[in-house]
CSV table of C-alpha atoms and ligand atoms in Angstrom, one decimal:
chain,number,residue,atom,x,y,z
O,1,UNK,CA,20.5,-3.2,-13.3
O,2,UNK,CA,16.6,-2.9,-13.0
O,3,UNK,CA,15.7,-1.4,-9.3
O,4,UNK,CA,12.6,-3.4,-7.8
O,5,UNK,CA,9.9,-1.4,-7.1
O,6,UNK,CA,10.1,-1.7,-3.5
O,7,UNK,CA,13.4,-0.4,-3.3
O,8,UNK,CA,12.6,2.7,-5.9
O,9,UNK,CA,9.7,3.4,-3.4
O,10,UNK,CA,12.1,3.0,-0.3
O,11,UNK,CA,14.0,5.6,-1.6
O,12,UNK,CA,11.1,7.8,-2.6
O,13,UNK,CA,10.3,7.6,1.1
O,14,UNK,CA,14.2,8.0,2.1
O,15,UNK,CA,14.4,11.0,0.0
O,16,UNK,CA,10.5,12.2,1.3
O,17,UNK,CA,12.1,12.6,4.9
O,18,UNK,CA,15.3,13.9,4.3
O,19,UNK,CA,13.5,16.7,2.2
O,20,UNK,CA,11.0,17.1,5.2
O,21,UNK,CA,13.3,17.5,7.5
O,22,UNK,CA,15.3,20.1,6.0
O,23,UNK,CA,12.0,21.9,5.5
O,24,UNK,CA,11.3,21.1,9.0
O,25,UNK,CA,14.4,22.7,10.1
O,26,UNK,CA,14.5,25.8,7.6
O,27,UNK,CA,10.9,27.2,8.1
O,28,UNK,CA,10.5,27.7,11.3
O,29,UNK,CA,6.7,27.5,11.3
O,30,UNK,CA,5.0,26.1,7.5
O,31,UNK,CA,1.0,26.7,7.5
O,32,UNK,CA,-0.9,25.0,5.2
O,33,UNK,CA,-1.6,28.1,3.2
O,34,UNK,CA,1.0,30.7,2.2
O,35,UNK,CA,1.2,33.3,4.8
O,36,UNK,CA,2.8,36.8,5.0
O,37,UNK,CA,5.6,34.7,6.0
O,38,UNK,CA,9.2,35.9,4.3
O,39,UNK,CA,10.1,34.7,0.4
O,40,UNK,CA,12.1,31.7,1.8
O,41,UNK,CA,8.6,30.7,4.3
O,42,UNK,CA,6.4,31.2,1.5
O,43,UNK,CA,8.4,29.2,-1.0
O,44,UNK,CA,8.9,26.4,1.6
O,45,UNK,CA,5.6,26.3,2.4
O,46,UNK,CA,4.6,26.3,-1.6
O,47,UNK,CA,7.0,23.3,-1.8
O,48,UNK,CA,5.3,21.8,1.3
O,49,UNK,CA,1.7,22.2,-0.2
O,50,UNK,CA,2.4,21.0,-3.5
O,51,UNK,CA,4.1,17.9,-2.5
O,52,UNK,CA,0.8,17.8,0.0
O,53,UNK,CA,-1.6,17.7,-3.2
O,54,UNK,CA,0.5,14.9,-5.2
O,55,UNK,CA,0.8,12.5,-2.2
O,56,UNK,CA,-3.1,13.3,-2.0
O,57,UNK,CA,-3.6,12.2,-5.7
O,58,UNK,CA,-1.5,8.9,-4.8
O,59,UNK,CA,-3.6,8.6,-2.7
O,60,UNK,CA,-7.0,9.5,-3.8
O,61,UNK,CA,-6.2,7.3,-6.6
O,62,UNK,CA,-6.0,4.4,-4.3
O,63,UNK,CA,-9.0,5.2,-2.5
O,64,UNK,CA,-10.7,5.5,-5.8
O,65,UNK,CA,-10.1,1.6,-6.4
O,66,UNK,CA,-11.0,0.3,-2.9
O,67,UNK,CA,-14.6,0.2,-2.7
O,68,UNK,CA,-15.2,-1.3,-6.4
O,69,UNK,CA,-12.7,-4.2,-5.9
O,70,UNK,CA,-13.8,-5.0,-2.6
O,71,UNK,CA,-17.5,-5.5,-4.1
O,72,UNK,CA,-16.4,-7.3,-7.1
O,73,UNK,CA,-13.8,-9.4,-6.0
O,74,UNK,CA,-15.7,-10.7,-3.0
O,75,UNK,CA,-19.0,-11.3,-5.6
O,76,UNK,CA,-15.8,-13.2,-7.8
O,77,UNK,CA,-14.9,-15.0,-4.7
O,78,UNK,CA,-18.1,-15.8,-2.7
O,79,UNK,CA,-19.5,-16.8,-6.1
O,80,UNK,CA,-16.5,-19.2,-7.3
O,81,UNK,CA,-16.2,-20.9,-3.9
O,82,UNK,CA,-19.6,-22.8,-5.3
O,83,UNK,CA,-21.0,-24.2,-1.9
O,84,UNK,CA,-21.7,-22.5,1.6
O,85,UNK,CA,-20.4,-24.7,3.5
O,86,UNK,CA,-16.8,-23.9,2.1
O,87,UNK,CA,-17.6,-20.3,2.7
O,88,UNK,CA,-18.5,-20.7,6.4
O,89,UNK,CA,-15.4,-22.9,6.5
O,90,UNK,CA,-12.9,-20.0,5.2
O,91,UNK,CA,-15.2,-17.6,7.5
O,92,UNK,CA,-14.8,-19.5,10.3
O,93,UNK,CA,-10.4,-19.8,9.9
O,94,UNK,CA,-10.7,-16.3,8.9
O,95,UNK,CA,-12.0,-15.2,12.1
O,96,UNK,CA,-9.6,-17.5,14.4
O,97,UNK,CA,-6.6,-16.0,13.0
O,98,UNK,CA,-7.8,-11.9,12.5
O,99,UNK,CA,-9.6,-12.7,16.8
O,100,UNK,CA,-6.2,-15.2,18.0
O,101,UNK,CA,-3.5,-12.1,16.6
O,102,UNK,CA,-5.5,-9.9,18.4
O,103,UNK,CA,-5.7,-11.0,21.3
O,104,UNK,CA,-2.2,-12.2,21.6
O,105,UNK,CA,-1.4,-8.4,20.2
O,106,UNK,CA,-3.4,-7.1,23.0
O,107,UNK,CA,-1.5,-9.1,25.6
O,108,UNK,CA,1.1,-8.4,24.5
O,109,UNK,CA,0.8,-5.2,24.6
O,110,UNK,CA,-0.3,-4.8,28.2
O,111,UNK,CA,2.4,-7.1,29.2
O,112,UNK,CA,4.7,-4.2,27.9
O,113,UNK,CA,3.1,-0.8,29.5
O,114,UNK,CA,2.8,-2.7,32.8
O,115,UNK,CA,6.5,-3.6,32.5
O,116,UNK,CA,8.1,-0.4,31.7
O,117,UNK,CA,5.5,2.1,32.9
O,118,UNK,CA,5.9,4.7,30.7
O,119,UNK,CA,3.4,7.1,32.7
O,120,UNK,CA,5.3,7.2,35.6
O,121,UNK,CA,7.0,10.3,36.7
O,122,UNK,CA,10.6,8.9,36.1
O,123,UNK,CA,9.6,9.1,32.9
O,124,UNK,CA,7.6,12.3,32.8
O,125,UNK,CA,9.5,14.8,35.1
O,126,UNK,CA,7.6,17.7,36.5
O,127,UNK,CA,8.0,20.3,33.9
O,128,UNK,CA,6.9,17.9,31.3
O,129,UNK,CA,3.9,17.0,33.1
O,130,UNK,CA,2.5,20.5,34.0
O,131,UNK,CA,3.4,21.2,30.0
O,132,UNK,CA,0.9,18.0,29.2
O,133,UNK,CA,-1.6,18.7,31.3
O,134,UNK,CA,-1.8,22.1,30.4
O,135,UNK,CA,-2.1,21.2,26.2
O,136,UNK,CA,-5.3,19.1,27.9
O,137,UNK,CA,-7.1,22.1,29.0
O,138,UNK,CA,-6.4,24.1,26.2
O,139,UNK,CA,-7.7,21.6,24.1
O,140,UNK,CA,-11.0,23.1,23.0
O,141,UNK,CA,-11.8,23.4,19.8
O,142,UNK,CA,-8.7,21.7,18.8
O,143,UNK,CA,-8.4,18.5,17.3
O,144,UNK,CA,-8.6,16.4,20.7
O,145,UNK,CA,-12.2,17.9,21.6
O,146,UNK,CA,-13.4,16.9,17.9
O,147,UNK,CA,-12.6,13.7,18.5
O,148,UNK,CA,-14.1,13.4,21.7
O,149,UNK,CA,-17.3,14.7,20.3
O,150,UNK,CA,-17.0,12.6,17.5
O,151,UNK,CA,-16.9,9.7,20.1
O,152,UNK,CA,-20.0,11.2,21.8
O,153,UNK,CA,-21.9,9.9,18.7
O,154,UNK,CA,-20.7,6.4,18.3
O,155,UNK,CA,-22.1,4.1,20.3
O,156,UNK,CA,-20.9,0.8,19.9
O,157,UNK,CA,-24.1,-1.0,19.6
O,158,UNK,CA,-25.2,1.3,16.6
O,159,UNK,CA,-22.0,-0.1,15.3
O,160,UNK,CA,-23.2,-3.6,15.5
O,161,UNK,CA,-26.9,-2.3,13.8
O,162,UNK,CA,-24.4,-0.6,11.0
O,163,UNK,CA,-23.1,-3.6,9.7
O,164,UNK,CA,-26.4,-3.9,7.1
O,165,UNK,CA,-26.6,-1.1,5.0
O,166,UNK,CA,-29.4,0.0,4.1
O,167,UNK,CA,-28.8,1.6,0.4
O,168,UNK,CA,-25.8,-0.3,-1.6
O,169,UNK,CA,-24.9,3.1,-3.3
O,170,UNK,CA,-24.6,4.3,-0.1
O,171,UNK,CA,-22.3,1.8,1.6
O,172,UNK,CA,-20.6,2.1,-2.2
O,173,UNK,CA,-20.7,6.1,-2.2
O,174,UNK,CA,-19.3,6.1,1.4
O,175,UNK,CA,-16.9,3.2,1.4
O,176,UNK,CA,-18.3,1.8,4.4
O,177,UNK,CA,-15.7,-1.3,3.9
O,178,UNK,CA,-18.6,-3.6,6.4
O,179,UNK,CA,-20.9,-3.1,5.0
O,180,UNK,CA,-19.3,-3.9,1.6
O,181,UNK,CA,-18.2,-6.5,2.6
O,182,UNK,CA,-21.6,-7.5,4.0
O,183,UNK,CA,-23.2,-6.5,0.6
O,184,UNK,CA,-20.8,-8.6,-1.3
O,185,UNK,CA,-21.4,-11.5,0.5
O,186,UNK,CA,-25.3,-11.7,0.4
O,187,UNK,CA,-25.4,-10.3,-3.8
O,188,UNK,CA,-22.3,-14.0,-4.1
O,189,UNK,CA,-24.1,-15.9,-1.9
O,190,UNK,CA,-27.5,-15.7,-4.0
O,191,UNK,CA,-25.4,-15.6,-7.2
O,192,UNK,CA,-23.5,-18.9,-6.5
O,193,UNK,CA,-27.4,-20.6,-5.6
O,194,UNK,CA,-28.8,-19.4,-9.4
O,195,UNK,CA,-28.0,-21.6,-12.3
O,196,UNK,CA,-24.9,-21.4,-14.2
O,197,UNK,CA,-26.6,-19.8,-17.1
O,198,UNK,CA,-27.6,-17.4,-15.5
O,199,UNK,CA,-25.1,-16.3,-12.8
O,200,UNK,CA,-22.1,-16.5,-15.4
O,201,UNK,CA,-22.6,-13.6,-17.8
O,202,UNK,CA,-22.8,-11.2,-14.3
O,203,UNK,CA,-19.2,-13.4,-13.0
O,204,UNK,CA,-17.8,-12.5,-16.1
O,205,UNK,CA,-18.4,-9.1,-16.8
O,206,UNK,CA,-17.4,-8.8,-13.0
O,207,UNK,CA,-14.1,-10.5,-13.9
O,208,UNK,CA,-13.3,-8.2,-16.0
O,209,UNK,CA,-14.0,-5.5,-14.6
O,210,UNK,CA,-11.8,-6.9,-11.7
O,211,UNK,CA,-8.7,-7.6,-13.7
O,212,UNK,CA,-9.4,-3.9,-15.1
O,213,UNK,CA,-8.9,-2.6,-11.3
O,214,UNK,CA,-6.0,-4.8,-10.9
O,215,UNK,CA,-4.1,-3.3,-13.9
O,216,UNK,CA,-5.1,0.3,-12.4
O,217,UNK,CA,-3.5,-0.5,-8.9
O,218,UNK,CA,-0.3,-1.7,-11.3
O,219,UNK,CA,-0.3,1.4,-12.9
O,220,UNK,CA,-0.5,3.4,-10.0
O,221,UNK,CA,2.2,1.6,-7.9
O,222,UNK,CA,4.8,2.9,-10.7
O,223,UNK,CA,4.2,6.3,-9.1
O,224,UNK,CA,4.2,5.1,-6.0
O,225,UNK,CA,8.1,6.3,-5.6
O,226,UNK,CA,6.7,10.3,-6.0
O,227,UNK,CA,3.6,9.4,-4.3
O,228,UNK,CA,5.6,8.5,-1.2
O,229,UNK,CA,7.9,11.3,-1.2
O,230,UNK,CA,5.2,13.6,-1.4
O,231,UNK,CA,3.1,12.4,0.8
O,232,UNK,CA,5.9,11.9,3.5
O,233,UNK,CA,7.5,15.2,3.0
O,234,UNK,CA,4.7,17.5,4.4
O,235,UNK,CA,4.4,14.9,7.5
O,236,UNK,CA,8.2,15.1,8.7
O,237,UNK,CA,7.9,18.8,7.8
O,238,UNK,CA,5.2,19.5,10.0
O,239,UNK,CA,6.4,16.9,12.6
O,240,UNK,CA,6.7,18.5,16.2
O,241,UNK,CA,9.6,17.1,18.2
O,242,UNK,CA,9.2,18.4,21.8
O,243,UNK,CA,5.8,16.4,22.1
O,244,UNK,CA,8.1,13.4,20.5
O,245,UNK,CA,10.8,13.4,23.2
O,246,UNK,CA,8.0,14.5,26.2
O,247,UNK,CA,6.2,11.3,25.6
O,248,UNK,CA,9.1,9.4,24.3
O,249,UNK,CA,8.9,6.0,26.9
O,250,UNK,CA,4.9,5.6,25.6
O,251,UNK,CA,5.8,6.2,22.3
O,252,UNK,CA,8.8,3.2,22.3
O,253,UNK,CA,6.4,0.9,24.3
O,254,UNK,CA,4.1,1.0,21.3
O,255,UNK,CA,6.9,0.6,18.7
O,256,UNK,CA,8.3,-2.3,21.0
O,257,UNK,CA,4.9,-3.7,20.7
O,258,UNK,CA,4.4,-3.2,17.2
O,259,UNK,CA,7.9,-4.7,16.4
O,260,UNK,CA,7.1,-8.0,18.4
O,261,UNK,CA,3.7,-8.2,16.0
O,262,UNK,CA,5.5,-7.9,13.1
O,263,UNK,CA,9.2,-9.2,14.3
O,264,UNK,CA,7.6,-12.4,15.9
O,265,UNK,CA,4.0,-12.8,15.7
O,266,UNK,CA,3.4,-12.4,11.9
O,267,UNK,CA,6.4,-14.4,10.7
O,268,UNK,CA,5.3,-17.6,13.3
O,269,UNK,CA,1.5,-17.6,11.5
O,270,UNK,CA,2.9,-17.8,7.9
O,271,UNK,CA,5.1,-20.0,8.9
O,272,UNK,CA,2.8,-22.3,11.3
O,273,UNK,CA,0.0,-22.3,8.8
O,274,UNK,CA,1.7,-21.8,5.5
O,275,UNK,CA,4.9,-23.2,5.7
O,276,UNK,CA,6.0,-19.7,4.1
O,277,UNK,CA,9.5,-18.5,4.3
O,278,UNK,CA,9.4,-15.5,6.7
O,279,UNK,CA,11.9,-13.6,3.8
O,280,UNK,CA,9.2,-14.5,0.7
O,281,UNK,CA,6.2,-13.2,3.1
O,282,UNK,CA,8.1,-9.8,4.0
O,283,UNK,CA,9.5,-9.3,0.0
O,284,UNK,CA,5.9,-10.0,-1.0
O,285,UNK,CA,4.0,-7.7,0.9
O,286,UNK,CA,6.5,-4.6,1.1
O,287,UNK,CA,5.0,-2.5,-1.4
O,288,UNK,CA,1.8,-2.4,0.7
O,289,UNK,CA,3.6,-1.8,3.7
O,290,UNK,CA,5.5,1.1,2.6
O,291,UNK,CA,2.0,2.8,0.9
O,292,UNK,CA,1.0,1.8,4.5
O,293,UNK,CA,3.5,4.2,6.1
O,294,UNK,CA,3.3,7.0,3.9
O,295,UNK,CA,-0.8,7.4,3.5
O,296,UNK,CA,-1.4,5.7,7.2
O,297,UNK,CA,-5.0,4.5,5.7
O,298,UNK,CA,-5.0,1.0,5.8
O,299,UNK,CA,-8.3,1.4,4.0
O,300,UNK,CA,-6.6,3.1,0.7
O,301,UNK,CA,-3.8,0.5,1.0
O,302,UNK,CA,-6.3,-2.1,0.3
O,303,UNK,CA,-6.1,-2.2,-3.1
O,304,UNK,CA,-2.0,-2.7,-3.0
O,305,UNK,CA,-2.0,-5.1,-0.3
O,306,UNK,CA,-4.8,-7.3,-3.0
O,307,UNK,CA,-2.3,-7.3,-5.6
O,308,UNK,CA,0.6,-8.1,-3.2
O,309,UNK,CA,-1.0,-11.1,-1.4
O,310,UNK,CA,-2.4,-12.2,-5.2
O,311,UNK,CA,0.3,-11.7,-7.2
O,312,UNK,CA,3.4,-11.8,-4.9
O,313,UNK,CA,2.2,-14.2,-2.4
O,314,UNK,CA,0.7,-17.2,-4.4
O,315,UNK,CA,-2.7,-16.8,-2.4
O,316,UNK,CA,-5.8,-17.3,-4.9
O,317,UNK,CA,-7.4,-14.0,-5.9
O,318,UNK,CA,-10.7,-15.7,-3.8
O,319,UNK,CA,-8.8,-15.8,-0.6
O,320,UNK,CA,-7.3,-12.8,-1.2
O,321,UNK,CA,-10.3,-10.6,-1.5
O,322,UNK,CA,-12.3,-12.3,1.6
O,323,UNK,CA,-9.6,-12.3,3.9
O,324,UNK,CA,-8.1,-8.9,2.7
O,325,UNK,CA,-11.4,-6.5,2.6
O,326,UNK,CA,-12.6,-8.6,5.6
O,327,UNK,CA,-9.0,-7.1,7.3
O,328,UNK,CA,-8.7,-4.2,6.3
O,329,UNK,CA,-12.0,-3.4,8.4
O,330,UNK,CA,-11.8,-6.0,11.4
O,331,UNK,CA,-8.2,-6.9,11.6
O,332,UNK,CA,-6.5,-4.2,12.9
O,333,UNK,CA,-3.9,-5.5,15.9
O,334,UNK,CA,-1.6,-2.3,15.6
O,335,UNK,CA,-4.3,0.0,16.7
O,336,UNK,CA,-5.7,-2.5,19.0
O,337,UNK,CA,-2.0,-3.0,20.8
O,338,UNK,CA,-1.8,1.3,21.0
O,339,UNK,CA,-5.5,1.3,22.1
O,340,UNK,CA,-4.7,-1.2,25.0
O,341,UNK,CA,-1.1,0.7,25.8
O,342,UNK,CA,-2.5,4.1,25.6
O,343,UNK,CA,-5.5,3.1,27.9
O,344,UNK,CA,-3.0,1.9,30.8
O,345,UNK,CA,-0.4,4.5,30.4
O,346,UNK,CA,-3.2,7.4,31.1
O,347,UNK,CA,-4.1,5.4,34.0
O,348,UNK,CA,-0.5,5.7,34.9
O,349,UNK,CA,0.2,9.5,34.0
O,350,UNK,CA,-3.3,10.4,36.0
O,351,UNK,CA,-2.0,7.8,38.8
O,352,UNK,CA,-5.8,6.1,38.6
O,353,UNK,CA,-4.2,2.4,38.3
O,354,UNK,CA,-6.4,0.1,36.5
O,355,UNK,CA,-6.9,-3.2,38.4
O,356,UNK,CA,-6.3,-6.7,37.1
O,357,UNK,CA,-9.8,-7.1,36.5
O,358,UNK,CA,-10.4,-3.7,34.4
O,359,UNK,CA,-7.3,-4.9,32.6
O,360,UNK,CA,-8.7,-8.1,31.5
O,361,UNK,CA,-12.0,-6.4,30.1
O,362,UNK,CA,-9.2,-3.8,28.1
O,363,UNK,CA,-8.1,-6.6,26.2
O,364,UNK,CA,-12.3,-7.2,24.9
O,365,UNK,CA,-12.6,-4.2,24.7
O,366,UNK,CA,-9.6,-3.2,22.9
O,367,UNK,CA,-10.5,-5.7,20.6
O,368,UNK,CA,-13.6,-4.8,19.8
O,369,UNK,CA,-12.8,-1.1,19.8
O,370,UNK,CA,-10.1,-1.9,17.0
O,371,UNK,CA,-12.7,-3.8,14.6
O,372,UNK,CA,-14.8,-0.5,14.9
O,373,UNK,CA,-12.3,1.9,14.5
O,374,UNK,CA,-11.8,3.0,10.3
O,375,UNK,CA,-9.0,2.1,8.1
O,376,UNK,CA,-7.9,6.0,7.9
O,377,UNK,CA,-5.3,8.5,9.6
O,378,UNK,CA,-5.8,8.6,13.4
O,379,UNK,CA,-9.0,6.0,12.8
O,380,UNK,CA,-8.2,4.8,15.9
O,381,UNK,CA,-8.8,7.5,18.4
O,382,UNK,CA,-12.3,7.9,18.4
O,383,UNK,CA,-12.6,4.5,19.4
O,384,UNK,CA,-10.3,4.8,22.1
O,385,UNK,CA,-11.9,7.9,23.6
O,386,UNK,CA,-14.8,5.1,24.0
O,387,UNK,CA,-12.1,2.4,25.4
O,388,UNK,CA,-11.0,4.8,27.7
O,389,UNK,CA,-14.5,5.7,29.3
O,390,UNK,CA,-14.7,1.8,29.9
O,391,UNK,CA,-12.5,1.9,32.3
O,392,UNK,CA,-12.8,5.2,33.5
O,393,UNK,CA,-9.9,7.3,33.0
O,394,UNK,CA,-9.8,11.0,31.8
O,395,UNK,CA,-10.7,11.6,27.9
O,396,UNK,CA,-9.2,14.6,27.5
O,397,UNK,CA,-6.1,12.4,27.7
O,398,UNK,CA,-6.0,11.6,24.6
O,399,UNK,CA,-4.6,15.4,23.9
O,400,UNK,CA,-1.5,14.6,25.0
O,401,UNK,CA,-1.3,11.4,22.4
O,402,UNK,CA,-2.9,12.7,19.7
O,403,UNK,CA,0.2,15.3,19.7
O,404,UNK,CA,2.5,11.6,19.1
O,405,UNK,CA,0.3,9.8,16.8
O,406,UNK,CA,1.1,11.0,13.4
O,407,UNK,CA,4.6,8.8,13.4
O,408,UNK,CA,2.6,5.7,15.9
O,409,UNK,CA,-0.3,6.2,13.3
O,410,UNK,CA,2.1,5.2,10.6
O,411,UNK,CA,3.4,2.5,11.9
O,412,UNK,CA,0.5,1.1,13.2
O,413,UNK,CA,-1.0,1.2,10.1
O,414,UNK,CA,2.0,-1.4,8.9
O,415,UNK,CA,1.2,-3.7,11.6
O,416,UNK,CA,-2.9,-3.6,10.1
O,417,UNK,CA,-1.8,-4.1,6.7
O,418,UNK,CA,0.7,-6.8,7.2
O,419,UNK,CA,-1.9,-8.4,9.3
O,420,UNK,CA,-4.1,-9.0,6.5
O,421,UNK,CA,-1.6,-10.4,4.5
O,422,UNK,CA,-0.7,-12.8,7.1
O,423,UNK,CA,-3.8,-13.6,7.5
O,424,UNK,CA,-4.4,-14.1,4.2
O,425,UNK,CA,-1.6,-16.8,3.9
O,426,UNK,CA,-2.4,-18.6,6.9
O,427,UNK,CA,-5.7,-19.1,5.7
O,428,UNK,CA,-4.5,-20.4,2.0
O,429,UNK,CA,-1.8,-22.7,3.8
O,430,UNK,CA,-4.8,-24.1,5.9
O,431,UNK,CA,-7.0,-24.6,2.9
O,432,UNK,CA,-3.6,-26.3,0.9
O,433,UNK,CA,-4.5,-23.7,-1.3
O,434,UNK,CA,-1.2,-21.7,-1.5
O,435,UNK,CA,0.4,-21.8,-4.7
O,436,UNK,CA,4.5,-21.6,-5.2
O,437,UNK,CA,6.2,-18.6,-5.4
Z,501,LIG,N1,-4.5,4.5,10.6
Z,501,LIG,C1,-4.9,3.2,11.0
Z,501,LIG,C2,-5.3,2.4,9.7
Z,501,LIG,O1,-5.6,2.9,8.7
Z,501,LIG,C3,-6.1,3.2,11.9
Z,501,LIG,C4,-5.6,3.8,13.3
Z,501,LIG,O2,-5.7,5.0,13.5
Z,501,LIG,O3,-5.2,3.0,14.1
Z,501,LIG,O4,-5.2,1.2,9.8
């Protein structure tokens, strides 16, 4: 019996973890680089690395395909949807569903940490606490005070300015996905107002070169099995526990939240707007997710979740590209939930309640934070170091979370991915544009 692919990568990823954790448990501490450790360290930690370097070229190779398709699929699909009126139309439903999800994600989410409270000291004991505080002191240097620095730099209105680049092989060379996006839509718009005659040599060399990207991303997925396993073995292998179990009651009220996004939210807009069995939707799109939860880059699972939502989902490749690159840069309701959570449950461990009112501007600025945070590993923190200065609680927080957001990172990173697929059906359902599957 032929294995579907998603199952041959589930059990790359099964396999990726049980290999992790035995490294995990055998060498007591793995560096990146081969130490003076003893033969059985060193040859863990050479497994370790060179499973590091694979999942990298899975992942590389992804990367590799993102920026291209984004530009040339949204040219395809700005250019084929012929008037503007029908592309401020699908702009307009695109931005009701990616704002509404938020919003509700956001809510959600704060509903939750003011519910269970995981900041409170029944939660943390004393020990637990004095061992948090203390990993926020020693911070420096570390990975917490880069972030915050980074954050010192980011001002959200520059973010706004950012949106137009200023060089296309910048934005191209850096993969700003915005300003892509923003790119592609100006270079369709003007090619959809030239005649025909003109405009259709550039759509078709641009369709082929599309399809050409598409068959790449094909090709690729067939690795995806190793790519999984290796990039998931070095992340279990690493994983630190204590911090895991310390935090434990924040960490399940963001995986409660994320569940309800993707449990309950997700499966009532495809069904709502598309009429989409909730069983076709999740079989469809589970390639992406699990390429989601291995890489935790939403951005470098771009290119999968545009051949899952096109070829699994029945969406039209036009749809697919706008709504998808469009996502994978402003849709992002896992990271927005955990930015929202995170915010309060500082405000609970540092005993500085937020009010009702500081609450309410959370959920904007949560929002807005998530739209400006990058589809990449721990994308999201910088932008809540900025979240968290809104309403006034300690930065240096963030520490203590950074130490649980590898596994929240990846999970998140499902909810953002599945978002834009959802997103993407909704949309074709509204248009009656979704084909069988
Ligand atoms: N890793 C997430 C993503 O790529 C962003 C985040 O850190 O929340 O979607």
């Amino acid at each position: 019996m032929k294995l579907a692919l998603h199952w041959k990568i589930l059990i790359g990823l099964a396999l990726g973890v049980g290999v992790g954790l035995a490294l995990n448990a055998f060498g007591a501490d793995i560096k990146s680089t081969a130490g003076e450790g003893t033969f059985a360290q060193n040859t863990l930690a050479f497994i370790t690395n060179l499973n590091r370097v694979i999942g990298d070229l899975f992942k590389r190779s992804l990367q590799f395909i993102a920026a291209p398709i984004i530009l040339m699929a949204m040219c395809l699909a700005i250019g084929s949807l012929g008037d503007l009126r029908q592309l401020g139309r699908l702009g307009a439903k695109t931005m009701f569903i990616f704002y509404s999800t938020a919003f509700i994600a956001v809510g959600m989410g704060l509903a939750l940490v003011n519910l269970v409270r995981p900041g409170d000291p029944r939660f943390i004991g004393e020990e637990a606490r004095a061992k948090l505080i203390e990993s926020t002191t020693t911070a420096a240097g570390s990975a917490s005070a880069r972030v915050i620095d980074l954050s010192k730099s980011t001002n959200p209105w520059d973010l706004l300015r950012d949106v137009m680049p200023t060089n296309p092989f910048d934005a191209l060379a850096r993969g700003d996905m915005l300003q892509i996006v923003v790119m592609a839509i100006l270079i369709g718009i003007a090619l959809s107002l030239l005649p025909r005659a003109t405009s259709d040599p550039v759509f078709k060399v641009l369709e082929g070169l599309n399809e050409a990207f598409i068959l790449i991303v094909r090709g690729i997925m067939r690795l995806a099995p190793i790519g999984v396993f290796c990039l998931i073995t070095p992340i279990v292998a690493t994983l630190g526990v204590d911090a895991l179990i310390a935090l434990g009651a924040y960490c399940l009220t963001v995986l409660a939240g994320l569940g309800l996004i993707l449990f309950v939210m997700y499966p009532a807009v495809v069904v709502i707007f598309a009429r989409m069995p909730v069983r076709t939707f999740f079989r469809g799109i589970s390639q992406a997710q699990l390429v989601a939860f291995s890489s935790s880059s939403s951005a470098a699972t771009l290119p999968v979740t545009i051949q899952n939502v096109r070829d699994n989902l029945g969406v039209p490749p036009e749809i697919t590209s706008f709504v998808c690159a469009m996502g994978a840069k402003m849709n992002m309701d896992g990271t927005a939930l955990m930015q929202a959570v995170a915010a309060v449950f500082l405000s609970q461990f540092y005993a500085q309640e937020l009010s009702l009112a500081q609450q309410l501007s959370l959920v904007l600025t949560a929002v807005v934070a998530a739209i400006g945070s990058p589809g990449i590993p721990s994308g999201g923190m910088v932008m809540l170091v900025i979240v968290l200065r809104s309403v006034g609680v300690p930065a240096e927080g963030i520490a203590m979370i950074l130490a649980v957001d590898r596994v929240l990172d990846m999970c998140r990173t499902v909810i953002n991915v599945t978002g834009d697929a959802a997103a993407a059906v909704a949309v074709a359902g509204w248009e009656g544009r979704l084909a069988k599957v």
